[in-house]
Each structure stands twice: as structure tokens, then as C-alpha cells.
Short mmCIF file of C-alpha atoms in Angstrom, two decimals:
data_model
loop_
_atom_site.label_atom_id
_atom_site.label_comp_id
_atom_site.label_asym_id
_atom_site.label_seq_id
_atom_site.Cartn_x
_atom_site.Cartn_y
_atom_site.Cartn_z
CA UNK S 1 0.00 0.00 0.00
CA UNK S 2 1.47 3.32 -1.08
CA UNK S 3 2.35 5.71 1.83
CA UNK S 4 -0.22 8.91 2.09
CA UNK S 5 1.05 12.30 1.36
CA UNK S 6 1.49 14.78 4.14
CA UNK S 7 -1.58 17.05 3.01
CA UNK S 8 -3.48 13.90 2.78
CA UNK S 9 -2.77 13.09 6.52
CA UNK S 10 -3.44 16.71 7.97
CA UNK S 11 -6.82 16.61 6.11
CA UNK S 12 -7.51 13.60 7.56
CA UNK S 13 -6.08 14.45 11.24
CA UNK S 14 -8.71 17.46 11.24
CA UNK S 15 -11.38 15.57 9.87
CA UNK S 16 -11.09 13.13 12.46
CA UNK S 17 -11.08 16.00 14.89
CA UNK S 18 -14.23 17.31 13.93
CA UNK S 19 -15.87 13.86 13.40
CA UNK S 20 -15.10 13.45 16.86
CA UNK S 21 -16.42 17.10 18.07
CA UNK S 22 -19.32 16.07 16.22
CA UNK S 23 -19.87 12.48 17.62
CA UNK S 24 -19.66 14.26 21.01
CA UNK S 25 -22.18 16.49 20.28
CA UNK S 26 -24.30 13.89 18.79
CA UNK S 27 -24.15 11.25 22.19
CA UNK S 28 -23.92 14.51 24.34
CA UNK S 29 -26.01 17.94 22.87
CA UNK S 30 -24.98 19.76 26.16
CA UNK S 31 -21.18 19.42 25.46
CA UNK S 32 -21.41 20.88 22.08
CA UNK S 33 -23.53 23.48 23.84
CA UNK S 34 -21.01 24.33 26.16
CA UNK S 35 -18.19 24.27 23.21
CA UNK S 36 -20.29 26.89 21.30
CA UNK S 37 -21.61 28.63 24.40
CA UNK S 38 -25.70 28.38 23.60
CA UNK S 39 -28.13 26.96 24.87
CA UNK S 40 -31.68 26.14 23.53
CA UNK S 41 -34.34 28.72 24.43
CA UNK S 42 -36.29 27.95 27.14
CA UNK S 43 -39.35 29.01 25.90
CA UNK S 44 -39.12 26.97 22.28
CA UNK S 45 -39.01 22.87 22.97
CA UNK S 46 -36.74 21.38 20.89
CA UNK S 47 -33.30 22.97 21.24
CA UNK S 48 -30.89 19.81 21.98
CA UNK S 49 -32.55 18.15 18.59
CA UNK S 50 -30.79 21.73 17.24
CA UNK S 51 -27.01 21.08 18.61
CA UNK S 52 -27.84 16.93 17.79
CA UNK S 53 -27.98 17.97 14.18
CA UNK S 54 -26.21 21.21 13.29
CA UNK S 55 -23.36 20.22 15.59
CA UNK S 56 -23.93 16.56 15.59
CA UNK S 57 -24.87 14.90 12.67
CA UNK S 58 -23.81 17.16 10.36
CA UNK S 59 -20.46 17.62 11.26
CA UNK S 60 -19.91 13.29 11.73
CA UNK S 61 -21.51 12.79 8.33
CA UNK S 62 -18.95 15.49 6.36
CA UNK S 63 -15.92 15.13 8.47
CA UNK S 64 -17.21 11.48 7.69
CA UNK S 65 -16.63 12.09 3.48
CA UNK S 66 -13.26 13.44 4.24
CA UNK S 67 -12.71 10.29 6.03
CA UNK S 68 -14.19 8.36 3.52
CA UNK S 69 -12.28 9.67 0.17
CA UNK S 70 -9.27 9.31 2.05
CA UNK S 71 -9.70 5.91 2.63
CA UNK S 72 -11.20 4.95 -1.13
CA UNK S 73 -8.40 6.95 -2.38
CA UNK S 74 -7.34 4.23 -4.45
CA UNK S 75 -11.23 3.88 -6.49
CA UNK S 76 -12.34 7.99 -5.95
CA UNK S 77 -8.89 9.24 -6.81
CA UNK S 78 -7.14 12.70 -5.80
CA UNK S 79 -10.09 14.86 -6.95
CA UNK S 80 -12.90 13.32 -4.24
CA UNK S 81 -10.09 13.81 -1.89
CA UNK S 82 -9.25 17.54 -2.55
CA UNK S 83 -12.94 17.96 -3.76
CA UNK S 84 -14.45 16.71 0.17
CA UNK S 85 -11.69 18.76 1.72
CA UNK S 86 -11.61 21.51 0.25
CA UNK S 87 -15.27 21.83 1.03
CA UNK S 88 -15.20 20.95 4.26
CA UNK S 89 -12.09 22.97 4.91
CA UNK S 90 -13.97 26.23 3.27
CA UNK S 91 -16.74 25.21 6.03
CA UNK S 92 -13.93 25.95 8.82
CA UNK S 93 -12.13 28.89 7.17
CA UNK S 94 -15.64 30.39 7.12
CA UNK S 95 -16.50 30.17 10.29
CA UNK S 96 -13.03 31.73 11.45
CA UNK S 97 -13.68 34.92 8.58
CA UNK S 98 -17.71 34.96 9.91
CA UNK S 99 -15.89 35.30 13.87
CA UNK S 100 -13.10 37.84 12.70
CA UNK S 101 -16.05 40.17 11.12
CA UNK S 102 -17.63 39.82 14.43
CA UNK S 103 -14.81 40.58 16.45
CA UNK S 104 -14.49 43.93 14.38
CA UNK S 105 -18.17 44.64 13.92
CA UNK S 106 -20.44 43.58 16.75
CA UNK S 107 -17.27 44.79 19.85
CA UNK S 108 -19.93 46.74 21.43
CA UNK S 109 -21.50 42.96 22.14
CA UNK S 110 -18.21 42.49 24.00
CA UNK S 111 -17.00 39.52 20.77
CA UNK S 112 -13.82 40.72 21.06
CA UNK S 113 -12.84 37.65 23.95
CA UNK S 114 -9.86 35.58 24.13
CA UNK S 115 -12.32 32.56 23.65
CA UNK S 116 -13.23 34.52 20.15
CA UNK S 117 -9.18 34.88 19.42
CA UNK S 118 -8.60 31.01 20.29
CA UNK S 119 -11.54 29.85 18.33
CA UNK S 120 -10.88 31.66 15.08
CA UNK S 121 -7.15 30.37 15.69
CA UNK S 122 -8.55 26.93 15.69
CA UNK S 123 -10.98 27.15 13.08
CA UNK S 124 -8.27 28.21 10.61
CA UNK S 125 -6.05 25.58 11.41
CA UNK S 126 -8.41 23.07 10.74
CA UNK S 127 -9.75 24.95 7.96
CA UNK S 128 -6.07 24.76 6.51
CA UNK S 129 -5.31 21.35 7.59
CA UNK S 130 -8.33 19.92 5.66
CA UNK S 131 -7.76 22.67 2.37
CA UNK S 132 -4.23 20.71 2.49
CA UNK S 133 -4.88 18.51 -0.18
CA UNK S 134 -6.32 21.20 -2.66
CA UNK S 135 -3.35 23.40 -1.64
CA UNK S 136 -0.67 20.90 -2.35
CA UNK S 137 -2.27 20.14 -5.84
CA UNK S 138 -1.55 24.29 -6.65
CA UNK S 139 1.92 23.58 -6.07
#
């Protein structure tokens, strides 16, 4: 079996990480809940089905295709794999731009926190780790 590129690894590193974040949140709404610091309204029922899918489900199922191409590398070829990383690594890097604007925009709703600074710090380096592939095709 031929060894996996670097890029390929770090893609599949992060996607593991947020498979992971999302498995937790999945088995465990409150702890995504207390990652993202929300919680459902009290007033509307429902709110843990919220962080079970938006920070559940959805984030297993397309850290999940990362995983996936990676591993079927050999049938789907380098395109799935930069094609599912890229995408989920645009996913990330937008979340880190979407906090940044915030940061600079919405201060006088106090965003400008260390907890703000540390999560846009993550969020890019997955958002890089899992663009790896893509990146490493440019040259």
C-alpha cells in the first residue's frame, strides 16, 4: 500500500477532529452546547434536537466524506479527496472569517474575547489542515 502524502494526513487528522467534536455532540447535545456557548431557548421545545444535528450529525456525516475519500483513495482518486476537503475545509475557514467580522463589527457585544481569538485560531487551522490537499495540488 502506497504511503499517504502529508496534506493527505493533515486533512484527515482534522477531519477526524471534527468527526469526533461532532460524535460528542451527537451522544452529548450539552457538550457541544457548552463548546459553542448556547443553549436552547427555554421558551421553544426542541433545542438539543438543534445542537444533535447542526453540531452533531452534520459535522460526523462530512468530516465522515473526508474520512471516507481518504480511505477509497485508491477507487475515488485525488479529486474526491481535494474535492471533500476543500469543502469541508472552506466550512472551517468560514466560520473563522464569519468570527473575525464579528470581532471587528459587533465589539460593542463584548465579541472581542480571548475565547473569540482562540476559536478563530482553531478554526483556521483546521480549515487549513483539511484545504491541504487542494493546496498541495496548486503547487
Amino acid at each position: 500500500m502506497p504511503e499517504m502524502p502529508l496534506p493527505w494526513m493533515l486533512a484527515g487528522l482534522a477531519a477526524a477532529i471534527g468527526a469526533l467534536m461532532g460524535l460528542m455532540s451527537l451522544a452529548v447535545p450539552r457538550w457541544g452546547a457548552n463548546v459553542v456557548r448556547l443553549a436552547p431557548h427555554p421558551e421553544m421545545h426542541g433545542g438539543w434536537a438543534e445542537f444533535r444535528a447542526s453540531y452533531g450529525g452534520a459535522l460526523v456525516l462530512a468530516h465522515g466524506a473526508v474520512l471516507l475519500t481518504l480511505a477509497m483513495s485508491a477507487q475515488a482518486g485525488a479529486g474526491a479527496v481535494m474535492g471533500a476537503s476543500l469543502a469541508v475545509g472552506l466550512y472551517w475557514l468560514g466560520m473563522a472569517i464569519g468570527r473575525a467580522i464579528s470581532m471587528l463589527v459587533d465589539a460593542e457585544q463584548n465579541t472581542r474575547t480571548r475565547y473569540n481569538a482562540a476559536a478563530i485560531g482553531f478554526e483556521a487551522v483546521m480549515g487549513v489542515a483539511l484545504c491541504a490537499p487542494f493546496l498541495a495540488h496548486l503547487g
